mmCIF file of C-alpha atoms in Angstrom:
data_model
loop_
_atom_site.group_PDB
_atom_site.id
_atom_site.type_symbol
_atom_site.label_atom_id
_atom_site.label_comp_id
_atom_site.label_asym_id
_atom_site.label_seq_id
_atom_site.Cartn_x
_atom_site.Cartn_y
_atom_site.Cartn_z
ATOM 1 C CA MET A 1 -7.940 -17.082 57.833
ATOM 2 C CA THR A 2 -8.449 -20.155 55.648
ATOM 3 C CA VAL A 3 -5.577 -22.435 54.683
ATOM 4 C CA GLU A 4 -5.949 -21.330 51.045
ATOM 5 C CA ARG A 5 -5.619 -17.636 51.914
ATOM 6 C CA PHE A 6 -2.695 -18.329 54.261
ATOM 7 C CA VAL A 7 -0.798 -20.264 51.585
ATOM 8 C CA ARG A 8 -1.544 -17.575 48.991
ATOM 9 C CA LYS A 9 -0.272 -14.837 51.309
ATOM 10 C CA ARG A 10 2.922 -16.707 52.124
ATOM 11 C CA LEU A 11 3.524 -17.438 48.432
ATOM 12 C CA MET A 12 3.137 -13.761 47.568
ATOM 13 C CA GLN A 13 5.597 -12.781 50.292
ATOM 14 C CA TYR A 14 8.057 -15.381 49.064
ATOM 15 C CA CYS A 15 7.785 -14.116 45.466
ATOM 16 C CA PHE A 16 8.341 -10.567 46.691
ATOM 17 C CA TYR A 17 11.548 -11.332 48.553
ATOM 18 C CA ILE A 18 13.126 -13.419 45.810
ATOM 19 C CA ASN A 19 11.804 -10.986 43.169
ATOM 20 C CA ILE A 20 10.105 -13.460 40.836
ATOM 21 C CA PRO A 21 8.273 -11.595 38.050
ATOM 22 C CA ARG A 22 4.632 -12.614 38.320
ATOM 23 C CA ARG A 23 1.345 -11.657 36.750
ATOM 24 C CA GLY A 24 -1.259 -9.698 38.637
ATOM 25 C CA SER A 25 -1.760 -5.953 38.448
ATOM 26 C CA ASP A 26 -3.824 -6.216 41.627
ATOM 27 C CA LEU A 27 -0.502 -6.308 43.486
ATOM 28 C CA PRO A 28 0.311 -2.596 43.755
ATOM 29 C CA VAL A 29 3.780 -1.318 42.948
ATOM 30 C CA GLN A 30 5.137 1.297 45.320
ATOM 31 C CA THR A 31 5.541 4.660 43.621
ATOM 32 C CA MET A 32 9.156 5.411 42.735
ATOM 33 C CA PRO A 33 10.788 8.838 42.453
ATOM 34 C CA LYS A 34 11.058 10.221 38.939
ATOM 35 C CA GLY A 35 14.279 10.494 36.993
ATOM 36 C CA HIS A 36 16.775 7.675 36.747
ATOM 37 C CA PRO A 37 16.462 4.506 38.819
ATOM 38 C CA ASN A 38 18.720 4.560 41.854
ATOM 39 C CA ALA A 39 21.512 2.077 42.472
ATOM 40 C CA SER A 40 19.511 0.025 44.961
ATOM 41 C CA SER A 41 16.568 -0.469 42.584
ATOM 42 C CA LEU A 42 18.984 -1.685 39.921
ATOM 43 C CA ALA A 43 20.892 -3.920 42.306
ATOM 44 C CA ASN A 44 17.908 -5.576 43.979
ATOM 45 C CA GLY A 45 16.162 -6.496 40.726
ATOM 46 C CA GLU A 46 13.261 -4.028 40.844
ATOM 47 C CA VAL A 47 14.138 -3.013 37.263
ATOM 48 C CA THR A 48 14.194 -6.077 35.000
ATOM 49 C CA PHE A 49 13.721 -4.887 31.418
ATOM 50 C CA PHE A 50 14.523 -2.124 28.977
ATOM 51 C CA SER A 51 13.190 -1.006 25.619
ATOM 52 C CA ILE A 52 14.577 1.114 22.792
ATOM 53 C CA ASP A 53 12.618 3.450 20.524
ATOM 54 C CA THR A 54 12.987 3.442 16.745
ATOM 55 C CA ASP A 55 14.777 6.803 16.676
ATOM 56 C CA LEU A 56 17.813 5.547 18.610
ATOM 57 C CA ILE A 57 18.111 2.358 16.564
ATOM 58 C CA GLN A 58 17.873 4.433 13.403
ATOM 59 C CA ALA A 59 20.494 6.866 14.741
ATOM 60 C CA ALA A 60 22.782 3.860 15.322
ATOM 61 C CA GLY A 61 22.412 2.977 11.633
ATOM 62 C CA TYR A 62 20.513 -0.217 12.476
ATOM 63 C CA ASN A 63 23.948 -1.637 13.336
ATOM 64 C CA PHE A 64 23.047 -4.353 15.825
ATOM 65 C CA ASN A 65 26.483 -5.967 15.518
ATOM 66 C CA VAL A 66 28.663 -2.846 15.756
ATOM 67 C CA GLY A 67 29.032 -0.003 18.259
ATOM 68 C CA GLY A 68 26.674 0.863 21.092
ATOM 69 C CA LEU A 69 23.903 -1.582 20.200
ATOM 70 C CA ASN A 70 26.443 -4.382 19.905
ATOM 71 C CA GLN A 71 27.939 -3.615 23.322
ATOM 72 C CA LEU A 72 24.634 -3.292 25.173
ATOM 73 C CA PRO A 73 23.938 -7.036 25.749
ATOM 74 C CA GLN A 74 27.197 -7.468 27.658
ATOM 75 C CA GLN A 75 27.126 -4.102 29.412
ATOM 76 C CA LEU A 76 23.765 -4.778 31.041
ATOM 77 C CA PRO A 77 23.382 -7.524 33.653
ATOM 78 C CA ALA A 78 21.739 -10.829 32.761
ATOM 79 C CA SER A 79 18.668 -9.790 34.768
ATOM 80 C CA MET A 80 17.952 -6.983 32.254
ATOM 81 C CA LYS A 81 15.953 -8.159 29.242
ATOM 82 C CA LEU A 82 15.091 -6.239 26.092
ATOM 83 C CA GLN A 83 11.361 -5.919 25.431
ATOM 84 C CA ILE A 84 11.104 -4.349 21.998
ATOM 85 C CA THR A 85 7.541 -3.630 20.925
ATOM 86 C CA GLU A 86 5.938 -4.927 17.746
ATOM 87 C CA VAL A 87 5.378 -1.281 16.778
ATOM 88 C CA VAL A 88 9.104 -0.504 16.917
ATOM 89 C CA ALA A 89 10.005 -3.757 15.147
ATOM 90 C CA SER A 90 7.599 -2.913 12.297
ATOM 91 C CA GLU A 91 8.869 0.673 12.064
ATOM 92 C CA ILE A 92 12.454 -0.564 11.767
ATOM 93 C CA VAL A 93 11.506 -2.941 8.949
ATOM 94 C CA ASN A 94 9.494 -0.266 7.113
ATOM 95 C CA HIS A 95 12.257 2.359 7.396
ATOM 96 C CA ARG A 96 14.881 -0.061 6.105
ATOM 97 C CA LEU A 97 12.625 -1.135 3.235
ATOM 98 C CA GLU A 98 12.380 2.389 1.808
ATOM 99 C CA PRO A 99 15.639 2.282 -0.234
ATOM 100 C CA VAL A 100 14.864 -1.320 -1.248
ATOM 101 C CA LEU A 101 11.478 -0.305 -2.685
ATOM 102 C CA THR A 102 13.120 2.645 -4.449
ATOM 103 C CA ALA A 103 15.719 0.337 -6.018
ATOM 104 C CA ILE A 104 12.996 -2.082 -7.139
ATOM 105 C CA GLN A 105 11.093 0.736 -8.811
ATOM 106 C CA GLN A 106 14.280 1.974 -10.500
ATOM 107 C CA PHE A 107 14.986 -1.545 -11.777
ATOM 108 C CA LYS A 108 11.492 -1.828 -13.244
ATOM 109 C CA SER A 109 11.700 1.627 -14.820
ATOM 110 C CA ALA A 110 15.086 0.821 -16.370
ATOM 111 C CA SER A 111 13.696 -2.435 -17.759
ATOM 112 C CA ASP A 112 10.703 -0.662 -19.273
ATOM 113 C CA GLN A 113 12.901 2.047 -20.792
ATOM 114 C CA LEU A 114 15.299 -0.494 -22.310
ATOM 115 C CA LYS A 115 12.383 -2.387 -23.849
ATOM 116 C CA ARG A 116 11.064 0.846 -25.396
ATOM 117 C CA VAL A 117 14.362 2.248 -26.641
ATOM 118 C CA ALA A 118 16.173 -0.901 -27.781
ATOM 119 C CA GLN A 119 13.138 -3.139 -28.251
ATOM 120 C CA THR A 120 14.997 -5.767 -26.231
ATOM 121 C CA PRO A 121 12.956 -8.769 -25.018
ATOM 122 C CA LEU A 122 13.376 -8.750 -21.249
ATOM 123 C CA GLU A 123 10.330 -10.783 -20.246
ATOM 124 C CA MET A 124 12.442 -13.646 -18.890
ATOM 125 C CA ILE A 125 14.458 -11.251 -16.740
ATOM 126 C CA ASP A 126 11.293 -9.523 -15.518
ATOM 127 C CA THR A 127 9.718 -12.868 -14.609
ATOM 128 C CA SER A 128 12.851 -13.974 -12.739
ATOM 129 C CA PHE A 129 13.006 -10.666 -10.897
ATOM 130 C CA GLU A 130 9.379 -10.940 -9.811
ATOM 131 C CA ALA A 131 10.025 -14.487 -8.596
ATOM 132 C CA LEU A 132 12.836 -13.216 -6.388
ATOM 133 C CA ASN A 133 10.313 -11.136 -4.404
ATOM 134 C CA ALA A 134 13.111 -8.834 -3.269
ATOM 135 C CA ALA A 135 10.927 -6.701 -0.980
ATOM 136 C CA GLN A 136 9.595 -9.657 0.986
ATOM 137 C CA CYS A 137 13.054 -11.242 1.292
ATOM 138 C CA ALA A 138 14.491 -7.970 2.573
ATOM 139 C CA ALA A 139 11.613 -7.481 5.024
ATOM 140 C CA GLU A 140 12.054 -10.992 6.410
ATOM 141 C CA MET A 141 15.805 -10.443 6.794
ATOM 142 C CA TYR A 142 15.357 -7.111 8.590
ATOM 143 C CA ARG A 143 12.763 -8.563 10.957
ATOM 144 C CA GLN A 144 14.968 -11.553 11.717
ATOM 145 C CA GLN A 145 17.793 -9.187 12.634
ATOM 146 C CA VAL A 146 15.482 -7.502 15.155
ATOM 147 C CA LEU A 147 14.434 -10.868 16.590
ATOM 148 C CA ASP A 148 18.053 -12.045 16.795
ATOM 149 C CA TYR A 149 19.061 -8.879 18.628
ATOM 150 C CA ALA A 150 16.187 -9.229 21.094
ATOM 151 C CA THR A 151 17.349 -12.804 21.741
ATOM 152 C CA ARG A 152 20.921 -11.619 22.294
ATOM 153 C CA CYS A 153 19.523 -9.234 24.893
ATOM 154 C CA ARG A 154 17.640 -12.110 26.573
ATOM 155 C CA GLY A 155 14.288 -10.640 25.520
ATOM 156 C CA ALA A 156 11.563 -10.771 22.894
ATOM 157 C CA VAL A 157 9.150 -8.706 20.790
ATOM 158 C CA LEU A 158 6.002 -7.611 22.648
ATOM 159 C CA PRO A 159 2.867 -8.202 20.532
ATOM 160 C CA ILE A 160 0.223 -5.513 20.134
ATOM 161 C CA GLY A 161 -2.559 -5.701 22.712
ATOM 162 C CA GLY A 162 -6.300 -6.289 22.380
ATOM 163 C CA PRO A 163 -9.439 -4.094 22.585
ATOM 164 C CA ASP A 164 -8.661 -2.832 26.095
ATOM 165 C CA GLN A 165 -5.375 -1.450 24.783
ATOM 166 C CA ALA A 166 -7.170 0.340 21.946
ATOM 167 C CA ALA A 167 -9.649 1.913 24.364
ATOM 168 C CA GLU A 168 -6.861 3.299 26.550
ATOM 169 C CA LEU A 169 -5.046 4.518 23.443
ATOM 170 C CA PHE A 170 -8.006 6.609 22.296
ATOM 171 C CA ASN A 171 -8.673 7.851 25.831
ATOM 172 C CA ARG A 172 -5.157 9.267 25.900
ATOM 173 C CA TYR A 173 -5.578 10.719 22.419
ATOM 174 C CA PHE A 174 -8.705 12.699 23.301
ATOM 175 C CA ALA A 175 -7.341 13.706 26.721
ATOM 176 C CA GLU A 176 -4.094 14.913 25.071
ATOM 177 C CA ALA A 177 -2.152 12.837 27.602
ATOM 178 C CA ALA A 178 1.472 11.835 26.966
ATOM 179 C CA PRO A 179 2.823 10.936 24.510
ATOM 180 C CA PHE A 180 0.122 12.869 22.622
ATOM 181 C CA ALA A 181 0.995 16.546 22.429
ATOM 182 C CA LYS A 182 -1.399 19.475 22.351
ATOM 183 C CA ARG A 183 -1.238 20.017 18.624
ATOM 184 C CA LYS A 184 -3.158 18.982 15.532
ATOM 185 C CA GLU A 185 -0.610 16.408 14.334
ATOM 186 C CA LYS A 186 -1.400 14.017 17.179
ATOM 187 C CA LYS A 187 -2.168 11.161 14.786
ATOM 188 C CA THR A 188 1.541 10.652 14.128
ATOM 189 C CA GLU A 189 2.008 9.792 17.803
ATOM 190 C CA PHE A 190 -0.267 6.741 17.774
ATOM 191 C CA PRO A 191 2.653 4.310 17.249
ATOM 192 C CA ASP A 192 4.523 5.838 20.206
ATOM 193 C CA ALA A 193 1.428 5.658 22.373
ATOM 194 C CA MET A 194 0.849 2.009 21.539
ATOM 195 C CA SER A 195 4.498 1.148 22.286
ATOM 196 C CA LEU A 196 4.366 2.881 25.656
ATOM 197 C CA LEU A 197 1.080 1.273 26.660
ATOM 198 C CA LEU A 198 2.467 -2.146 25.729
ATOM 199 C CA LEU A 199 5.541 -1.562 27.880
ATOM 200 C CA GLU A 200 3.584 -0.272 30.853
ATOM 201 C CA ARG A 201 1.143 -3.157 30.604
ATOM 202 C CA TYR A 202 4.045 -5.605 30.566
ATOM 203 C CA ALA A 203 5.495 -3.971 33.696
ATOM 204 C CA LYS A 204 2.140 -4.090 35.478
ATOM 205 C CA GLU A 205 1.472 -7.661 34.420
ATOM 206 C CA TYR A 206 4.796 -8.913 35.729
ATOM 207 C CA ARG A 207 4.976 -6.489 38.636
ATOM 208 C CA THR A 208 8.294 -5.028 37.634
ATOM 209 C CA ARG A 209 9.792 -1.823 36.228
ATOM 210 C CA GLY A 210 11.610 -0.960 33.050
ATOM 211 C CA ILE A 211 13.818 1.672 31.420
ATOM 212 C CA ILE A 212 12.775 3.140 28.071
ATOM 213 C CA ALA A 213 15.349 4.797 25.806
ATOM 214 C CA SER A 214 14.210 7.470 23.362
ATOM 215 C CA LYS A 215 14.952 11.042 22.303
ATOM 216 C CA ASP A 216 11.220 11.638 21.938
ATOM 217 C CA ALA A 217 9.921 14.044 24.576
ATOM 218 C CA GLY A 218 6.607 12.160 24.540
ATOM 219 C CA TRP A 219 8.306 9.015 25.823
ATOM 220 C CA THR A 220 9.933 10.979 28.646
ATOM 221 C CA ALA A 221 6.631 12.646 29.569
ATOM 222 C CA PHE A 222 4.885 9.270 29.645
ATOM 223 C CA ALA A 223 7.565 7.826 31.938
ATOM 224 C CA GLU A 224 7.327 10.801 34.290
ATOM 225 C CA ALA A 225 3.632 10.044 34.780
ATOM 226 C CA SER A 226 4.204 6.305 35.202
ATOM 227 C CA ASP A 227 5.077 4.359 38.352
ATOM 228 C CA TYR A 228 6.557 1.581 36.230
ATOM 229 C CA LEU A 229 8.855 3.208 33.672
ATOM 230 C CA PHE A 230 12.030 5.272 33.801
ATOM 231 C CA ALA A 231 13.331 7.163 30.751
ATOM 232 C CA VAL A 232 16.758 7.892 29.258
ATOM 233 C CA GLU A 233 17.575 9.720 26.040
ATOM 234 C CA SER A 234 20.314 7.554 24.531
ATOM 235 C CA ILE A 235 21.783 4.072 24.417
ATOM 236 C CA GLU A 236 24.939 5.407 26.065
ATOM 237 C CA GLU A 237 22.907 6.903 28.918
ATOM 238 C CA LEU A 238 21.163 3.566 29.420
ATOM 239 C CA ALA A 239 24.443 1.639 29.549
ATOM 240 C CA ALA A 240 26.025 4.196 31.902
ATOM 241 C CA LEU A 241 23.445 3.338 34.576
ATOM 242 C CA PHE A 242 25.089 -0.075 34.884
ATOM 243 C CA ALA A 243 28.737 0.994 34.607
ATOM 244 C CA ALA A 244 31.068 -0.396 37.259
ATOM 245 C CA THR A 245 32.096 2.072 39.989
ATOM 246 C CA THR A 246 34.101 -0.139 42.367
ATOM 247 C CA GLU A 247 37.714 0.553 43.336
ATOM 248 C CA HIS A 248 38.737 -2.214 40.950
ATOM 249 C CA ALA A 249 36.864 -0.468 38.134
ATOM 250 C CA GLN A 250 38.485 2.879 38.942
ATOM 251 C CA ALA A 251 41.919 1.256 38.874
ATOM 252 C CA LEU A 252 41.105 -0.297 35.496
ATOM 253 C CA LYS A 253 40.040 3.077 34.106
ATOM 254 C CA ALA A 254 43.315 4.613 35.261
ATOM 255 C CA LYS A 255 45.286 1.830 33.552
ATOM 256 C CA VAL A 256 43.396 2.261 30.271
ATOM 257 C CA LEU A 257 43.754 6.044 30.371
ATOM 258 C CA GLU A 258 47.487 5.744 30.984
ATOM 259 C CA ALA A 259 47.798 3.408 27.988
ATOM 260 C CA VAL A 260 45.901 5.662 25.546
ATOM 261 C CA ARG A 261 47.944 8.666 26.670
ATOM 262 C CA ASN A 262 51.143 6.831 25.750
ATOM 263 C CA GLU A 263 51.885 7.541 22.071
ATOM 264 C CA GLY A 264 53.966 4.369 21.782
ATOM 265 C CA SER A 265 51.547 1.932 23.420
ATOM 266 C CA SER A 266 49.882 -0.791 21.392
ATOM 267 C CA LEU A 267 46.479 0.428 22.595
ATOM 268 C CA ARG A 268 47.145 3.963 21.339
ATOM 269 C CA VAL A 269 48.195 2.610 17.928
ATOM 270 C CA LEU A 270 45.097 0.399 17.787
ATOM 271 C CA LEU A 271 42.843 3.340 18.698
ATOM 272 C CA ASN A 272 44.486 5.558 16.054
ATOM 273 C CA GLU A 273 43.803 2.973 13.353
ATOM 274 C CA ALA A 274 40.210 2.445 14.498
ATOM 275 C CA LEU A 275 39.409 6.178 14.468
ATOM 276 C CA GLU A 276 40.932 6.649 11.017
ATOM 277 C CA GLU A 277 38.957 3.670 9.729
ATOM 278 C CA HIS A 278 35.771 5.050 11.279
ATOM 279 C CA ALA A 279 36.219 8.427 9.588
ATOM 280 C CA ALA A 280 36.967 6.818 6.226
ATOM 281 C CA GLN A 281 34.103 4.298 6.307
ATOM 282 C CA SER A 282 31.409 6.670 7.566
ATOM 283 C CA GLN A 283 29.067 8.413 5.145
ATOM 284 C CA TRP A 284 29.802 12.073 4.415
ATOM 285 C CA ASP A 285 27.652 14.506 2.485
ATOM 286 C CA ALA A 286 28.150 18.095 1.416
ATOM 287 C CA GLU A 287 24.512 18.920 0.718
ATOM 288 C CA ASP A 288 24.686 22.155 2.728
ATOM 289 C CA VAL A 289 27.325 23.654 0.414
ATOM 290 C CA TYR A 290 25.715 26.277 -1.817
ATOM 291 C CA SER A 291 26.464 28.780 -4.568
ATOM 292 C CA GLY A 292 24.810 32.127 -5.160
ATOM 293 C CA SER A 293 25.530 32.145 -8.892
ATOM 294 C CA HIS A 294 25.519 28.582 -10.244
ATOM 295 C CA ARG A 295 23.896 25.228 -9.793
ATOM 296 C CA ILE A 296 26.432 22.908 -8.182
ATOM 297 C CA GLU A 297 26.957 19.241 -7.452
ATOM 298 C CA THR A 298 29.184 18.248 -4.555
ATOM 299 C CA GLU A 299 31.144 15.163 -3.634
ATOM 300 C CA VAL A 300 33.323 14.358 -0.641
ATOM 301 C CA SER A 301 36.635 13.281 -2.128
ATOM 302 C CA GLU A 302 39.020 12.743 0.762
ATOM 303 C CA ILE A 303 38.925 12.212 4.533
ATOM 304 C CA ASN A 304 41.941 12.666 6.814
ATOM 305 C CA VAL A 305 42.052 12.544 10.625
ATOM 306 C CA THR A 306 44.366 15.315 11.802
ATOM 307 C CA SER A 307 44.049 14.898 15.575
ATOM 308 C CA TYR A 308 41.722 13.755 18.332
ATOM 309 C CA THR A 309 41.054 14.500 21.982
ATOM 310 C CA ILE A 310 39.889 11.990 24.581
ATOM 311 C CA ASP A 311 37.307 13.101 27.133
ATOM 312 C CA GLU A 312 39.059 11.600 30.146
ATOM 313 C CA ASN A 313 36.023 12.119 32.386
ATOM 314 C CA SER A 314 33.757 10.148 30.077
ATOM 315 C CA ILE A 315 35.409 6.725 30.405
ATOM 316 C CA ASN A 316 33.001 4.018 31.580
ATOM 317 C CA VAL A 317 33.754 0.348 32.189
ATOM 318 C CA TRP A 318 31.617 -2.768 32.529
ATOM 319 C CA GLN A 319 32.726 -6.174 33.753
ATOM 320 C CA LEU A 320 31.289 -9.229 32.043
ATOM 321 C CA GLU A 321 29.352 -11.298 34.555
ATOM 322 C CA ASP A 322 30.627 -14.658 33.303
ATOM 323 C CA ASP A 323 34.285 -13.637 32.965
ATOM 324 C CA PRO A 324 35.899 -11.353 35.570
ATOM 325 C CA SER A 325 38.978 -10.896 33.355
ATOM 326 C CA THR A 326 36.958 -9.416 30.465
ATOM 327 C CA TRP A 327 35.790 -5.801 30.453
ATOM 328 C CA SER A 328 34.013 -3.424 28.084
ATOM 329 C CA VAL A 329 35.344 0.138 27.988
ATOM 330 C CA GLU A 330 33.694 3.203 26.445
ATOM 331 C CA ILE A 331 35.735 6.292 25.551
ATOM 332 C CA GLU A 332 34.283 9.529 24.155
ATOM 333 C CA VAL A 333 36.575 11.028 21.519
ATOM 334 C CA ALA A 334 36.439 14.352 19.647
ATOM 335 C CA ILE A 335 38.072 13.871 16.232
ATOM 336 C CA SER A 336 39.344 16.697 14.023
ATOM 337 C CA VAL A 337 38.910 15.713 10.388
ATOM 338 C CA LYS A 338 40.068 17.453 7.207
ATOM 339 C CA VAL A 339 37.466 16.831 4.515
ATOM 340 C CA GLY A 340 38.105 17.392 0.837
ATOM 341 C CA VAL A 341 35.032 18.569 -1.091
ATOM 342 C CA SER A 342 34.856 18.582 -4.888
ATOM 343 C CA VAL A 343 32.346 21.050 -6.357
ATOM 344 C CA GLU A 344 31.202 20.992 -9.981
ATOM 345 C CA PHE A 345 29.634 24.184 -11.359
ATOM 346 C CA PHE A 346 26.941 24.234 -14.047
ATOM 347 C CA VAL A 347 25.568 26.985 -16.285
ATOM 348 C CA TRP A 348 22.492 27.001 -18.533
ATOM 349 C CA ASP A 349 23.108 27.582 -22.241
ATOM 350 C CA SER A 350 19.963 29.365 -23.412
ATOM 351 C CA ILE A 351 20.924 29.057 -27.095
ATOM 352 C CA ASP A 352 21.448 25.302 -27.212
ATOM 353 C CA ARG A 353 18.991 24.879 -24.351
ATOM 354 C CA GLU A 354 21.204 22.598 -22.346
ATOM 355 C CA GLU A 355 23.192 22.694 -19.156
ATOM 356 C CA LEU A 356 26.967 22.875 -19.410
ATOM 357 C CA SER A 357 29.634 22.054 -16.860
ATOM 358 C CA LEU A 358 32.048 24.874 -16.131
ATOM 359 C CA GLY A 359 34.462 22.578 -14.303
ATOM 360 C CA PHE A 360 35.463 21.654 -10.773
ATOM 361 C CA ASP A 361 36.946 23.350 -7.728
ATOM 362 C CA SER A 362 38.263 21.660 -4.597
ATOM 363 C CA TYR A 363 37.837 22.843 -1.016
ATOM 364 C CA ASN A 364 39.237 21.629 2.290
ATOM 365 C CA VAL A 365 36.977 21.837 5.337
ATOM 366 C CA GLU A 366 37.826 21.173 8.986
ATOM 367 C CA GLU A 367 35.162 19.249 10.889
ATOM 368 C CA VAL A 368 35.044 17.996 14.490
ATOM 369 C CA ILE A 369 32.993 14.882 15.172
ATOM 370 C CA SER A 370 32.179 13.124 18.448
ATOM 371 C CA VAL A 371 32.639 9.362 18.529
ATOM 372 C CA ALA A 372 31.960 6.694 21.136
ATOM 373 C CA ALA A 373 34.830 4.197 20.904
ATOM 374 C CA TYR A 374 34.429 0.821 22.603
ATOM 375 C CA LEU A 375 37.260 -1.440 23.708
ATOM 376 C CA SER A 376 36.883 -5.095 24.542
ATOM 377 C CA CYS A 377 39.607 -5.973 27.034
ATOM 378 C CA THR A 378 40.416 -9.616 27.793
ATOM 379 C CA GLY A 379 43.056 -11.169 30.004
ATOM 380 C CA VAL A 380 42.801 -8.201 32.373
ATOM 381 C CA ARG A 381 44.932 -8.325 35.517
ATOM 382 C CA LEU A 382 45.610 -5.081 37.336
ATOM 383 C CA ASP A 383 49.007 -6.290 38.505
ATOM 384 C CA ASN A 384 50.097 -6.646 34.849
ATOM 385 C CA ASP A 385 50.963 -3.981 32.302
ATOM 386 C CA PRO A 386 48.082 -3.244 29.865
ATOM 387 C CA GLN A 387 50.522 -4.166 27.107
ATOM 388 C CA THR A 388 49.892 -7.798 28.119
ATOM 389 C CA TRP A 389 46.090 -7.438 27.799
ATOM 390 C CA HIS A 390 44.254 -8.136 24.555
ATOM 391 C CA PHE A 391 42.241 -5.240 23.099
ATOM 392 C CA GLU A 392 39.680 -5.114 20.298
ATOM 393 C CA THR A 393 37.987 -1.932 19.077
ATOM 394 C CA ASP A 394 34.338 -1.479 18.162
ATOM 395 C CA ILE A 395 33.191 1.778 16.553
ATOM 396 C CA SER A 396 30.010 1.992 14.535
ATOM 397 C CA PRO A 397 30.114 3.841 11.179
ATOM 398 C CA ALA A 398 27.999 6.985 11.163
ATOM 399 C CA SER A 399 26.650 9.685 8.852
ATOM 400 C CA TYR A 400 28.116 13.194 8.903
ATOM 401 C CA SER A 401 27.275 16.413 7.068
ATOM 402 C CA ILE A 402 29.819 19.038 6.059
ATOM 403 C CA THR A 403 29.166 22.474 7.521
ATOM 404 C CA GLY A 404 27.653 24.606 4.758
ATOM 405 C CA PHE A 405 29.711 27.250 2.972
ATOM 406 C CA GLU A 406 29.401 29.287 -0.245
ATOM 407 C CA ALA A 407 31.333 27.935 -3.218
ATOM 408 C CA GLU A 408 32.026 30.145 -6.240
ATOM 409 C CA PRO A 409 34.100 29.282 -9.299
ATOM 410 C CA ASP A 410 37.586 30.739 -9.495
ATOM 411 C CA PHE A 411 38.092 31.146 -13.241
ATOM 412 C CA SER A 412 41.705 32.321 -12.806
ATOM 413 C CA ASP A 413 42.832 28.836 -11.848
ATOM 414 C CA TRP A 414 41.085 27.007 -14.691
ATOM 415 C CA ASP A 415 42.655 26.072 -18.008
ATOM 416 C CA GLU A 416 41.512 28.050 -21.000
#
């Protein structure tokens, strides 16, 4: 054995034992069992990165600074880095631009209509609006938010690969291999396929493994066939893999649970206020309400939390690595909400050839929603009462739909 080969061998062994990510797919990775990574593979640094699909970020309302996405950087250890693909970053920007582009078109249409109807000179306003370049400004802002979040998670955006990546992409397409499904609409899965190939290539290149989070069955199927990627279906499931399970953590959970059970505790009062605020600030629609006899328009008029139930078995805790007295706590809550729905009924007047409003009716609907509530706990000492700890709540606003029902006008209650 030459000196060069000896040194190279010893260097490789050294990198293996201290787990330094290094390039070189010629260094084979031992096949891992499918499913979730086990505790040892997480603890010894075999898994060093994670990635999130567009669907989960969209489901979180693109709220990087509130709720589950906001908590993730501190719930995961410093060794876990977010590798978000350029495909996902571009999809996020494009999805968020849709209402912006609609608003721009509406602005231009309104300007054109005003010029026609009122013959108002709006050229200066039109020129100023064009100079604003609202679409580009919004796109740059949305992309910067993605980059900032990746930085918070100690990671980066993975660029799209070269010709070799394209060749593998088309090979999978024609072979109907995951994430491509055996159906005609396979073209829509090209972005997913590119994202997954980028992530697997990254894992091979740095001789490591990663966890991908997506509800897409194609992502899960790809991970099941990969020796480098594990798959989870939600942000909460990803974070739960790293939840603390020590005796200290169990004692903390018991303390928190005792405090939220106590109607008079400051934590219970804080949680009540946070849940009521969440219900009020979330978006509600009543699009599934229908009428068999009239055209209707609906509007959610009032939201009231009537009660809630805590899933005591769902509590997870994470200790911040740089501060042993600070913890993140997740609590799953089922909230009963009374929703007021205002329905306006319309009828077509065939004589005057116009639509007339018959008036409004109000309905109260009971809905149950599931919410992940996060608590940031500082100044934690198990030998002290939780009343002495400092708590902050973090619940992301969401979108909810009223369960559909048939609404019909009750003429007996209307004024003549």
